[in-house]
Amino acid sequence: MADNALGTPWRKPMTLPKGIEITGPKLPASDSVLTPEALAFVAGLQREFGAVRKGLLQRRAEVARRIAAGEKPGLLEHTRFIREGDWRVAPAPPDLDDRRTEITGPVERKMMINALNSGAKVFMADCEDALSPTWENIVQGQQNLMDAVRRTIGFTSPEGKEYRLAEKTATLVVRPRGWHLTERHVLVDGEPVSGSLFDFGLYFFHNAHELLKRGSGPYFYLPKLESHLEARLWNDVFNFAQDYVGIPRGTIRATVLIETILAAFEMEEILYELRDHAAGLNAGRWDYIFSCIKKFATEDVIFPDRVQITMTVPFMRAYTELLVRSCHKRGAHAIGGMAAFIPSRKDPEVNERAIAAVTKDKERESGDGFDGTWVAHPDLVPVAIGVFDKVLGEKPNQKDRLREDVEGKVRPEQLIDFNVPGGTVTEAGARNNISVELQYMAAWLGGSGAVAIFNLMEDAATAEISRAQLWQWLRKGARLEDGRPFTRELYEQLKREEMAKLAGMKNLEAAAQLLDELVLQPEFREFLTLPAYERLS
Ligand SMILES: CC(=O)SCCNC(=O)CCNC(=O)[C@H](O)C(C)(C)COP(=O)(O)OP(=O)(O)OC[C@H]1O[C@@H](n2cnc3c(N)ncnc32)[C@H](O)[C@@H]1OP(=O)(O)O
Ligand SMILES: O=CC(=O)O
Ligand SMILES: [Mg+2]
């Protein structure tokens, strides 16, 4: 067996801490990222919190069963004292106080440099929705993060273009994978380690002290939480981690994505659990829509075409209004979500449309009281900054707008009144879902977790909506606008036609098999990334 060569299995068992096994190949970044000390820390996290994580995942399944049996989610009675109590989250650190524009993107080297240089206040470096978690992407992504923190990150494109960090860069915030995912290339005591603990643990271990030395801190976005108990688990992880490396509790700051329907009923409880570490909530609209469809997929509600579920339909408005109110009541930042329109440097018409649509979206958010927002592309940074500048001026945020009016106006029950006035299911919508899903999963299996399709940003969250709709429309025999039911035959026909348009695309057959598995099986698969990960090489 060759030593130190790309693609050869890891063969340094002597240096690995007891109980840890690496099944992925050795990579150029392995020696600096997968150090015995860092792995011992990750194993410590896994041993301490792995069982609680599993218990919470079982609890998710149990709650889902109760909802499928007709139980309606609502505010929790036993946490009333939290909602009625007088408490606030910790003050924001200086480099997280002005978050008027945050750019997001995968932990890919060139994109990270572009994002950090983009002029945005924050860069959310993503190991989640925007990243296909190949072993290489994950390990190299950690190396990129280490280099970004130390400002040594550089890149030369195949065309010879040099990329270096500018003097002033965005504040770095990292999003680890959600609780449902594992990292199968690292076993702790024979079991795959949690993807969340792996991503968080490596980033924190390698960078916490360095970030503090440089006047920043270990900052995180936490995805896909379904309850305040999952926030409590993160808080416990943070305390363990801070004690382990000897930095004060409360140094970590976390912004939680409210991107599941169940978390929307527990926004204040989530902030409360994390109050010494909480930096805000984010309205993660795409996973949120997916979660609404998923949790109520077997009910008598049929969601219309994806394009019709906009931020202004009543249940989405209720969600964002309550989010701003919950944050500002507790002194936390409210961060808006991602408008999926992607600008084009080649097509002026596409570019103009994207800028107009993003401007409108950001005007709604800034007008509603959000303190900042997400953009998916550097060319959208000035657009969002311009809109938020008009509302914020010199102020770093608008947390002083308490939005007390929301309490009289929006009732929590409105979160699950999914009626979309005038909503329809159309053949164009079904075709779009099929085509987007095929193209996205083909890209994901090829190692790209965020792609532009039909001039929109697609990532794991938007793709979840597409396949969830197809599953639901089939199960429910949804009627298309023209009266035809959406049957298996129609699905097969549209899929054949859409595949023909994509002929020659890499991984198309594998994507089609995956699509069938997700759409045709009687059981709704919890996340598309679970079966997809089994196929990811
Ligand atoms: C639901 C959610 O979770 S939203 C958050 C997760 N999703 C994301 O983060 C998606 C982020 N966005 C992206 O990944 C990309 O914008 C895409 C894939 C949608 C489109 O990317 P491309 O097709 O490369 O766009 P385009 O060709 O216009 O890029 C122009 C330049 O901008 C760069 N760029 C584009 N998006 C980004 C970004 N988000 N961050 C940094 N740089 C970017 C490109 O790398 C390219 O750089 P170069 O000129 O130095 O080569
Ligand atoms: O993570 C963000 C979302 O919209 O989903
Ligand atoms: Mg998401």
mmCIF file of N, CA, C and O in Angstrom, residues 228-259:
data_model
loop_
_atom_site.group_PDB
_atom_site.id
_atom_site.type_symbol
_atom_site.label_atom_id
_atom_site.label_comp_id
_atom_site.label_asym_id
_atom_site.label_seq_id
_atom_site.Cartn_x
_atom_site.Cartn_y
_atom_site.Cartn_z
ATOM 1 N N HIS A 228 -37.151 23.155 21.555
ATOM 2 C CA HIS A 228 -36.207 23.820 22.465
ATOM 3 C C HIS A 228 -35.293 22.803 23.130
ATOM 4 O O HIS A 228 -34.213 23.153 23.596
ATOM 5 N N LEU A 229 -35.699 21.543 23.154
ATOM 6 C CA LEU A 229 -34.824 20.524 23.758
ATOM 7 C C LEU A 229 -33.579 20.319 22.889
ATOM 8 O O LEU A 229 -32.490 20.029 23.391
ATOM 9 N N GLU A 230 -33.752 20.498 21.596
ATOM 10 C CA GLU A 230 -32.587 20.390 20.708
ATOM 11 C C GLU A 230 -31.667 21.605 20.881
ATOM 12 O O GLU A 230 -30.450 21.494 20.753
ATOM 13 N N ALA A 231 -32.270 22.745 21.203
ATOM 14 C CA ALA A 231 -31.452 23.929 21.518
ATOM 15 C C ALA A 231 -30.709 23.688 22.835
ATOM 16 O O ALA A 231 -29.540 24.073 22.977
ATOM 17 N N ARG A 232 -31.375 23.044 23.763
ATOM 18 C CA ARG A 232 -30.709 22.742 25.045
ATOM 19 C C ARG A 232 -29.500 21.831 24.809
ATOM 20 O O ARG A 232 -28.446 22.010 25.420
ATOM 21 N N LEU A 233 -29.655 20.894 23.919
ATOM 22 C CA LEU A 233 -28.528 20.006 23.620
ATOM 23 C C LEU A 233 -27.352 20.828 23.060
ATOM 24 O O LEU A 233 -26.201 20.658 23.486
ATOM 25 N N TRP A 234 -27.655 21.742 22.143
ATOM 26 C CA TRP A 234 -26.567 22.584 21.608
ATOM 27 C C TRP A 234 -25.926 23.396 22.736
ATOM 28 O O TRP A 234 -24.706 23.549 22.796
ATOM 29 N N ASN A 235 -26.764 23.908 23.624
ATOM 30 C CA ASN A 235 -26.214 24.720 24.711
ATOM 31 C C ASN A 235 -25.276 23.881 25.594
ATOM 32 O O ASN A 235 -24.212 24.344 26.015
ATOM 33 N N ASP A 236 -25.686 22.641 25.845
ATOM 34 C CA ASP A 236 -24.826 21.750 26.643
ATOM 35 C C ASP A 236 -23.521 21.464 25.900
ATOM 36 O O ASP A 236 -22.439 21.405 26.500
ATOM 37 N N VAL A 237 -23.638 21.267 24.584
ATOM 38 C CA VAL A 237 -22.432 21.040 23.767
ATOM 39 C C VAL A 237 -21.504 22.250 23.882
ATOM 40 O O VAL A 237 -20.284 22.114 24.067
ATOM 41 N N PHE A 238 -22.073 23.438 23.813
ATOM 42 C CA PHE A 238 -21.251 24.662 23.889
ATOM 43 C C PHE A 238 -20.536 24.749 25.243
ATOM 44 O O PHE A 238 -19.346 25.078 25.301
ATOM 45 N N ASN A 239 -21.257 24.479 26.309
ATOM 46 C CA ASN A 239 -20.623 24.569 27.633
ATOM 47 C C ASN A 239 -19.485 23.562 27.765
ATOM 48 O O ASN A 239 -18.404 23.881 28.253
ATOM 49 N N PHE A 240 -19.741 22.337 27.312
ATOM 50 C CA PHE A 240 -18.709 21.293 27.338
ATOM 51 C C PHE A 240 -17.476 21.763 26.550
ATOM 52 O O PHE A 240 -16.333 21.663 27.010
ATOM 53 N N ALA A 241 -17.746 22.297 25.352
ATOM 54 C CA ALA A 241 -16.643 22.679 24.454
ATOM 55 C C ALA A 241 -15.825 23.821 25.050
ATOM 56 O O ALA A 241 -14.589 23.794 25.027
ATOM 57 N N GLN A 242 -16.519 24.817 25.576
ATOM 58 C CA GLN A 242 -15.801 25.980 26.133
ATOM 59 C C GLN A 242 -14.963 25.564 27.342
ATOM 60 O O GLN A 242 -13.818 25.994 27.503
ATOM 61 N N ASP A 243 -15.528 24.706 28.191
ATOM 62 C CA ASP A 243 -14.765 24.224 29.353
ATOM 63 C C ASP A 243 -13.544 23.423 28.880
ATOM 64 O O ASP A 243 -12.449 23.537 29.439
ATOM 65 N N TYR A 244 -13.744 22.631 27.854
ATOM 66 C CA TYR A 244 -12.685 21.727 27.365
ATOM 67 C C TYR A 244 -11.453 22.512 26.907
ATOM 68 O O TYR A 244 -10.330 22.137 27.204
ATOM 69 N N VAL A 245 -11.703 23.616 26.163
ATOM 70 C CA VAL A 245 -10.534 24.356 25.651
ATOM 71 C C VAL A 245 -10.174 25.538 26.544
ATOM 72 O O VAL A 245 -9.261 26.305 26.233
ATOM 73 N N GLY A 246 -10.923 25.726 27.613
ATOM 74 C CA GLY A 246 -10.561 26.747 28.595
ATOM 75 C C GLY A 246 -10.879 28.171 28.171
ATOM 76 O O GLY A 246 -10.092 29.080 28.379
ATOM 77 N N ILE A 247 -12.047 28.353 27.560
ATOM 78 C CA ILE A 247 -12.493 29.734 27.298
ATOM 79 C C ILE A 247 -13.811 29.935 28.061
ATOM 80 O O ILE A 247 -14.525 28.962 28.344
ATOM 81 N N PRO A 248 -14.141 31.195 28.386
ATOM 82 C CA PRO A 248 -15.325 31.405 29.224
ATOM 83 C C PRO A 248 -16.614 30.920 28.562
ATOM 84 O O PRO A 248 -16.773 31.040 27.337
ATOM 85 N N ARG A 249 -17.515 30.388 29.380
ATOM 86 C CA ARG A 249 -18.855 30.076 28.878
ATOM 87 C C ARG A 249 -19.496 31.371 28.372
ATOM 88 O O ARG A 249 -19.288 32.421 28.949
ATOM 89 N N GLY A 250 -20.250 31.268 27.279
ATOM 90 C CA GLY A 250 -20.864 32.476 26.713
ATOM 91 C C GLY A 250 -20.020 33.093 25.607
ATOM 92 O O GLY A 250 -20.423 34.082 25.001
ATOM 93 N N THR A 251 -18.853 32.498 25.331
ATOM 94 C CA THR A 251 -18.016 33.031 24.242
ATOM 95 C C THR A 251 -18.616 32.666 22.880
ATOM 96 O O THR A 251 -18.607 33.464 21.946
ATOM 97 N N ILE A 252 -19.101 31.443 22.788
ATOM 98 C CA ILE A 252 -19.728 31.011 21.520
ATOM 99 C C ILE A 252 -21.000 31.829 21.304
ATOM 100 O O ILE A 252 -21.697 32.145 22.258
ATOM 101 N N ARG A 253 -21.286 32.150 20.057
ATOM 102 C CA ARG A 253 -22.573 32.771 19.723
ATOM 103 C C ARG A 253 -23.251 31.956 18.625
ATOM 104 O O ARG A 253 -22.594 31.562 17.652
ATOM 105 N N ALA A 254 -24.550 31.718 18.828
ATOM 106 C CA ALA A 254 -25.274 30.888 17.866
ATOM 107 C C ALA A 254 -26.545 31.584 17.411
ATOM 108 O O ALA A 254 -27.284 32.136 18.232
ATOM 109 N N THR A 255 -26.766 31.541 16.123
ATOM 110 C CA THR A 255 -28.022 32.015 15.538
ATOM 111 C C THR A 255 -28.781 30.770 15.092
ATOM 112 O O THR A 255 -28.242 29.933 14.364
ATOM 113 N N VAL A 256 -30.012 30.660 15.557
ATOM 114 C CA VAL A 256 -30.775 29.444 15.253
ATOM 115 C C VAL A 256 -31.686 29.703 14.061
ATOM 116 O O VAL A 256 -32.401 30.712 14.027
ATOM 117 N N LEU A 257 -31.654 28.795 13.119
ATOM 118 C CA LEU A 257 -32.590 28.884 12.003
ATOM 119 C C LEU A 257 -33.937 28.349 12.468
ATOM 120 O O LEU A 257 -34.027 27.207 12.944
ATOM 121 N N ILE A 258 -34.940 29.218 12.343
ATOM 122 C CA ILE A 258 -36.301 28.718 12.589
ATOM 123 C C ILE A 258 -36.780 28.259 11.224
ATOM 124 O O ILE A 258 -37.254 29.044 10.401
ATOM 125 N N GLU A 259 -36.591 26.990 10.979
ATOM 126 C CA GLU A 259 -36.876 26.458 9.636
ATOM 127 C C GLU A 259 -37.642 25.147 9.712
ATOM 128 O O GLU A 259 -37.630 24.363 8.772
#
